[in-house]
Amino acid sequence: MIRTILAGLPLTLLITATAMALGTLLAVPLTLGLRAGAPPVRWVCRVVVDLFRGVPQLVWLFIIYYGVSAGDARPTALGAGVAALGLVASGYLAEIFRGALKGVAAGQWEAAAALGFSPATTWARILTPQAARVALPAYTNYAIALLKDSAIVSTIGVAEMVFRTGQVARTSDMGVFVYVFTAVIYIALSAPLGMLSRRSDIKLREAVAR
Amino acid sequence: MNVLIDVATDLRDYLPELLGGLRLSVILTLSSLVLGLPIALALAFGVTAAHDVLRWACVAVVEFGRGAPVLVVLQLAYFGLPDAGVTLSAQVAATAALTLMSAAYLAEYLRGGIAAVPPGEVEGCLALGMSRRDTLRYVTVPQGVRIALPSMMGFSVMLFQATSLAYSVAVPELMSRAYSIGSSNFRYLSMFIAAGLLYAVIAIPCTWASVYLEKLLNRHA
């Protein structure tokens, strides 16, 4: 019984990691768009970010899974799940990145310009490393939230942990135990992530100019 | 652009039914918040209590409510509890699950808010000879709540979006209705876009409001 549930763990982790990677990738252009000089670009990116964050993940999931098709081709449940979670993640992560860039002291930009660094070098060697440190705690928190949110893909039949938990609960008379067991697995998974983030945050913060 | 026309016609034809669902989503959100808030306040003090058993019990509730996926807690309340002899209706089960989640999250925000009240305030009360009760009632809690308010509003938006998961335990809220209409007219795409827009119409302005409130409260910080 426990083994059946745990067999879904790799898929849960895979979905979380893939969606987080997709979200991070999509968040980069969105972040740049939110900071763009041209107002129309900024507005479009603001609307996109707000829609990604303002519409529940389940709705995105169903829009993509039940609604999107190209000819006869329909997305797989796994693909739709990763896409939906990744889209929503990109909205939240873009906000986190934007805030982190704002947290890098203005003197750092000015100093880089004064020293004649090219924009590319300024971004690669000065801004990104510092902003990444500021963003880390919020980034890890989102990863933990995403781990839990990945459970929603069970509603379209992806056989990850919660889907299997439901199956086990239906065939046994120990429903409470089965669900609490799964919940404890999630809690056990997020505890070390949270601890790691707190510890690295303290170390990394020392390396950010104020 | 056919999709947009579909969305517009579906909104025209099914708006009353969708709004009925939205109403239930809002009721679920508000009742979980109202029920969760007093529990949260008790938990916020419980997790710092000197009594070991009490403290550990409160920590366990908070960690469970925050660490378990909402979907798992919802299904535990609806599909799991009957095995323990407790059968709840879908709506009561969903409210109970979301209340547990609210209590746990709000407890953390309140605890953080109360901890952020400057120690000088409490020392001032001591110096003035105020009782512990009055200190909490008139000084610590009101200021702590104010500090915690923006995050609590942010959480409320999250909770509102999380009510869509009550679809999985057959509560006829917005998502369930969009799904059942979609499965009768096979226009899933436009039905879900319509539902998404209705969620967004509430969630996005509320998020703006919480950001604005945070700026307002940080004016003098």
XYZ file of C-alpha atoms in Angstrom:
431
model
C 0.000 0.000 0.000
C 2.714 2.394 1.063
C 4.838 1.126 -1.799
C 2.083 1.952 -4.307
C 1.960 5.538 -3.090
C 5.730 5.958 -2.997
C 5.953 4.650 -6.558
C 4.407 7.979 -7.570
C 7.126 9.986 -5.849
C 9.583 10.077 -8.794
C 6.839 11.439 -11.059
C 5.894 14.102 -8.485
C 9.532 15.192 -8.278
C 9.939 15.081 -12.063
C 6.871 17.277 -12.628
C 8.010 19.746 -9.965
C 11.535 19.997 -11.327
C 10.460 20.274 -14.987
C 7.777 22.873 -14.250
C 10.237 24.867 -12.138
C 12.797 24.777 -14.968
C 10.190 25.814 -17.537
C 8.952 28.570 -15.222
C 12.468 29.906 -14.665
C 13.158 29.893 -18.400
C 9.949 31.771 -19.236
C 10.380 34.146 -16.302
C 13.598 35.622 -17.726
C 12.031 37.367 -20.770
C 9.034 38.355 -18.635
C 11.314 39.952 -16.049
C 13.145 41.885 -18.741
C 9.770 42.891 -20.216
C 8.528 44.169 -16.849
C 11.623 46.388 -16.722
C 11.548 47.418 -20.387
C 11.822 51.067 -21.346
C 8.988 50.989 -23.877
C 5.650 51.300 -22.036
C 3.694 48.971 -24.388
C 6.165 46.137 -23.738
C 5.889 46.756 -20.016
C 2.085 46.760 -20.113
C 1.843 43.572 -22.157
C 4.204 41.775 -19.791
C 2.288 43.105 -16.779
C -0.993 41.746 -18.184
C 0.619 38.380 -18.953
C 2.163 38.103 -15.479
C -1.092 39.116 -13.783
C -3.086 36.595 -15.814
C -0.617 33.786 -15.049
C -0.910 34.620 -11.354
C -4.572 35.609 -11.228
C -6.076 32.507 -12.848
C -5.930 29.343 -10.693
C -3.487 26.637 -11.757
C -6.343 24.175 -12.133
C -7.993 26.444 -14.719
C -4.749 26.713 -16.729
C -4.391 22.959 -16.483
C -7.880 22.351 -17.861
C -7.549 25.019 -20.545
C -4.390 23.321 -21.816
C -5.471 19.711 -21.323
C -9.088 19.856 -22.492
C -8.976 22.973 -24.627
C -5.787 23.034 -26.679
C -5.446 20.884 -29.755
C -3.612 21.139 -33.060
C -5.577 19.112 -35.601
C -5.963 15.701 -34.001
C -2.987 16.146 -31.724
C -3.805 16.743 -28.069
C -1.356 17.338 -25.263
C -0.540 14.400 -23.015
C -1.687 14.701 -19.410
C 1.915 14.935 -18.227
C 2.779 17.585 -20.814
C -0.309 19.649 -19.997
C 0.512 19.425 -16.294
C 4.079 20.624 -16.721
C 2.984 23.386 -19.111
C 0.244 24.707 -16.792
C 2.408 24.627 -13.666
C 5.319 26.132 -15.602
C 3.229 29.018 -16.955
C 1.914 29.973 -13.525
C 5.395 29.586 -12.043
C 6.853 31.945 -14.666
C 4.457 34.699 -13.545
C 5.374 34.352 -9.883
C 9.097 33.939 -10.600
C 9.150 37.010 -12.872
C 7.807 39.054 -9.946
C 10.426 37.535 -7.633
C 13.243 38.302 -10.110
C 11.978 41.834 -10.675
C 11.945 42.492 -6.938
C 15.423 41.006 -6.535
C 16.877 43.227 -9.275
C 15.327 46.204 -7.538
C 17.075 45.028 -4.372
C 20.535 45.402 -5.927
C 21.857 48.778 -4.760
C 21.771 51.510 -7.415
C 25.460 52.206 -6.736
C 26.291 48.840 -8.292
C 24.805 49.882 -11.658
C 26.496 53.250 -11.453
C 29.862 51.806 -10.472
C 29.695 49.296 -13.318
C 28.897 52.100 -15.771
C 31.637 54.310 -14.338
C 34.181 51.508 -14.736
C 33.186 51.177 -18.384
C 31.704 47.668 -18.123
C 29.635 46.702 -21.145
C 25.925 46.032 -20.448
C 26.496 42.307 -21.029
C 29.323 42.173 -18.480
C 27.358 44.283 -16.016
C 24.472 41.816 -16.189
C 26.562 38.668 -16.171
C 29.158 39.546 -13.565
C 27.534 42.141 -11.306
C 23.741 42.228 -11.343
C 22.734 38.603 -11.836
C 25.022 37.151 -9.136
C 23.780 39.639 -6.542
C 20.127 39.504 -7.570
C 20.230 35.700 -7.521
C 21.280 35.815 -3.880
C 18.453 38.160 -3.005
C 15.954 36.030 -4.933
C 17.043 32.695 -3.491
C 14.747 32.452 -0.430
C 11.638 33.396 -2.410
C 12.728 31.089 -5.245
C 13.075 28.101 -2.902
C 9.770 28.946 -1.235
C 8.121 28.856 -4.628
C 9.755 25.511 -5.382
C 8.277 24.126 -2.151
C 4.858 25.536 -3.035
C 5.146 24.027 -6.517
C 5.966 20.617 -5.056
C 2.609 20.709 -3.273
C 0.760 22.289 -6.189
C 1.997 19.566 -8.531
C -0.679 17.406 -6.853
C -3.319 19.017 -9.082
C -2.170 17.004 -12.102
C -3.791 13.998 -10.401
C -7.140 15.483 -11.529
C -6.295 14.700 -15.159
C -5.026 11.226 -14.383
C -1.248 11.602 -14.092
C -0.268 8.734 -11.786
C 1.799 10.759 -9.324
C 1.586 10.445 -5.553
C -1.837 11.980 -4.917
C -3.444 10.088 -7.797
C -2.124 6.828 -6.374
C -3.172 7.858 -2.863
C -6.737 8.239 -4.121
C -6.609 4.797 -5.725
C -5.282 3.214 -2.544
C -7.823 5.066 -0.381
C -10.708 3.809 -2.517
C -9.678 0.168 -2.197
C -8.894 0.217 1.529
C -10.823 1.243 4.606
C -7.937 3.232 6.038
C -8.601 6.480 4.179
C -7.455 8.761 6.963
C -4.150 6.965 7.392
C -3.488 6.855 3.647
C -4.045 10.578 3.090
C -2.138 11.589 6.228
C 0.735 9.365 5.107
C 0.925 11.176 1.755
C 0.692 14.569 3.477
C 3.586 13.609 5.758
C 5.701 12.655 2.723
C 5.129 16.138 1.259
C 5.971 17.772 4.579
C 9.107 15.630 4.919
C 10.172 16.626 1.397
C 9.697 20.351 1.948
C 11.369 20.532 5.374
C 14.960 19.953 4.172
C 14.439 22.330 1.215
C 13.313 25.057 3.591
C 16.188 24.434 5.967
C 18.716 24.492 3.114
C 17.311 27.762 1.824
C 17.472 29.445 5.237
C 21.061 28.334 5.756
C 22.305 29.363 2.310
C 20.381 32.633 2.545
C 22.379 33.711 5.602
C 25.676 32.877 3.850
C 24.789 34.450 0.517
C 23.374 37.631 1.987
C 26.807 38.536 3.289
C 27.995 38.831 -0.316
C 25.428 41.425 -1.433
C 26.410 45.100 -1.408
C 23.950 47.411 0.311
C -10.105 34.629 -32.875
C -13.044 32.197 -33.005
C -12.216 31.316 -29.432
C -12.906 34.837 -28.241
C -16.319 34.799 -29.939
C -17.039 31.430 -28.294
C -16.025 32.821 -24.921
C -18.281 35.830 -25.412
C -21.312 33.711 -26.406
C -20.682 31.234 -23.604
C -20.400 34.056 -21.109
C -23.694 35.436 -22.435
C -25.493 32.076 -22.311
C -24.105 30.639 -19.097
C -23.236 33.685 -17.022
C -25.972 33.181 -14.376
C -24.865 29.606 -13.789
C -21.179 30.535 -13.687
C -21.879 33.440 -11.347
C -23.743 31.041 -9.054
C -20.555 28.965 -8.964
C -18.418 32.033 -8.381
C -20.688 32.979 -5.493
C -20.063 29.590 -3.909
C -16.290 29.997 -4.441
C -16.411 33.349 -2.656
C -18.553 31.909 0.166
C -16.058 29.040 0.588
C -13.199 31.559 0.765
C -14.877 33.896 3.235
C -16.232 31.211 5.542
C -12.821 29.492 5.730
C -11.192 32.830 6.517
C -13.754 33.764 9.173
C -13.605 30.329 10.802
C -9.836 30.088 10.426
C -8.920 33.469 11.898
C -9.754 32.828 15.581
C -8.108 29.394 15.363
C -5.085 31.060 13.772
C -4.792 33.560 16.596
C -4.949 30.756 19.166
C -2.327 28.770 17.198
C -0.081 31.839 16.884
C 0.173 31.954 20.662
C 0.138 28.161 20.961
C 3.316 27.705 18.901
C 5.212 29.920 21.341
C 3.569 28.506 24.480
C 5.774 27.380 27.361
C 3.745 24.185 27.848
C 5.528 21.484 25.790
C 2.543 19.328 24.804
C 0.445 22.342 23.847
C 3.279 23.847 21.829
C 4.025 20.643 19.932
C 0.356 20.080 19.203
C 0.036 23.582 17.761
C 3.247 23.230 15.739
C 1.946 19.933 14.348
C -1.344 21.520 13.239
C 0.441 24.482 11.636
C 3.020 22.316 9.869
C 0.352 19.920 8.610
C -1.909 22.702 7.354
C 0.937 24.469 5.556
C 2.947 21.483 4.420
C 0.253 19.207 3.014
C -1.095 19.913 -0.486
C -4.588 21.450 -0.359
C -5.841 18.697 -2.626
C -4.723 16.041 -0.138
C -6.409 17.795 2.802
C -9.613 18.232 0.752
C -9.698 14.581 -0.227
C -8.807 13.528 3.313
C -11.846 15.436 4.583
C -14.214 14.126 1.923
C -12.983 10.644 0.961
C -10.871 9.755 4.009
C -12.927 10.764 7.038
C -15.874 8.459 6.222
C -13.503 5.536 6.937
C -13.147 6.964 10.437
C -16.909 7.204 10.814
C -17.217 10.917 10.006
C -19.192 11.626 6.844
C -19.372 15.259 5.799
C -21.239 16.783 2.892
C -18.993 17.989 0.085
C -19.355 21.636 1.005
C -18.767 21.077 4.735
C -15.732 18.892 3.986
C -14.300 21.548 1.664
C -14.919 24.303 4.221
C -13.296 22.217 6.960
C -10.215 21.499 4.815
C -9.802 25.113 3.706
C -10.362 26.310 7.296
C -7.522 24.095 8.510
C -5.302 25.478 5.770
C -6.276 29.109 6.563
C -5.751 28.631 10.280
C -2.257 27.225 9.685
C -1.110 29.910 7.228
C -2.713 32.824 9.073
C -1.188 31.579 12.352
C 2.283 31.904 10.825
C 1.594 35.417 9.507
C 0.118 36.509 12.838
C 2.988 35.001 14.792
C 5.457 36.801 12.551
C 3.498 40.050 12.824
C 3.271 39.892 16.595
C 6.977 39.031 16.861
C 7.749 42.102 14.725
C 6.149 44.491 17.214
C 9.106 46.414 18.706
C 10.028 45.081 22.192
C 9.978 48.679 23.489
C 6.190 48.638 23.142
C 5.851 45.718 25.538
C 8.424 47.218 27.905
C 6.460 50.460 27.846
C 3.318 48.581 28.882
C 5.219 46.867 31.690
C 6.540 50.224 32.877
C 3.005 51.627 32.843
C 1.834 48.710 34.949
C -0.558 47.325 32.306
C -1.697 43.748 32.797
C -0.457 41.056 30.389
C -3.981 40.751 29.039
C -4.343 44.445 28.334
C -0.893 44.533 26.747
C -1.961 41.829 24.309
C -5.427 43.236 23.751
C -4.504 46.895 23.204
C -0.864 46.906 22.115
C 0.658 43.688 20.772
C -2.197 42.103 18.821
C -3.495 45.243 17.048
C -0.007 46.174 15.853
C 0.885 42.594 14.994
C -2.276 42.230 12.922
C -1.472 45.438 11.071
C 2.010 44.180 10.203
C 0.593 40.820 9.080
C -2.292 42.314 7.086
C -0.706 42.508 3.593
C 0.484 38.883 3.701
C -2.903 37.816 5.043
C -4.591 39.527 2.101
C -2.163 37.878 -0.285
C -3.045 34.552 1.303
C -6.766 35.236 0.900
C -6.267 35.568 -2.859
C -4.362 32.287 -2.869
C -7.157 30.676 -0.865
C -9.758 31.977 -3.315
C -7.850 30.356 -6.166
C -7.452 27.169 -4.143
C -11.242 26.832 -3.851
C -11.128 25.690 -7.489
C -9.716 22.417 -6.109
C -13.034 21.798 -4.342
C -14.076 20.711 -7.832
C -12.380 17.387 -7.071
C -14.749 16.703 -4.157
C -17.837 17.644 -6.187
C -18.644 21.027 -4.652
C -20.638 22.877 -7.338
C -18.354 25.924 -7.347
C -17.179 27.816 -10.434
C -14.773 25.169 -11.728
C -17.267 22.292 -11.367
C -19.913 24.240 -13.219
C -17.547 25.214 -16.028
C -16.565 21.559 -16.327
C -20.117 20.243 -16.389
C -21.252 22.839 -18.944
C -18.144 22.057 -20.991
C -18.926 18.367 -20.994
C -22.451 19.037 -22.235
C -21.598 21.437 -25.086
C -18.026 20.220 -25.734
C -16.662 23.733 -25.726
C -14.206 23.061 -22.925
C -11.747 25.676 -24.120
C -14.144 28.605 -24.060
C -15.853 27.457 -20.839
C -12.546 27.241 -18.973
C -11.375 30.568 -20.375
C -14.656 32.109 -19.205
C -14.154 30.583 -15.745
C -10.545 31.766 -15.679
C -11.642 35.310 -16.506
C -14.152 35.261 -13.656
C -11.448 34.102 -11.230
C -9.076 36.772 -12.560
C -11.671 39.547 -12.232
C -11.628 38.990 -8.473
C -8.073 37.775 -7.882
C -6.113 40.419 -9.827
C -7.681 43.552 -8.239
C -7.378 41.924 -4.797
C -3.671 41.319 -5.412
C -3.244 44.964 -6.440
C -5.089 46.012 -3.289
C -2.777 43.969 -1.073
C 0.314 45.434 -2.784
C -1.119 48.939 -2.361
C -1.916 48.261 1.293
C 1.614 47.056 1.896
C 3.012 50.284 0.412
C 0.586 52.311 2.507
C 1.574 50.567 5.732
C 5.292 50.781 4.960
C 5.087 54.529 4.380
C 6.771 55.321 7.669
C 8.961 52.250 7.906
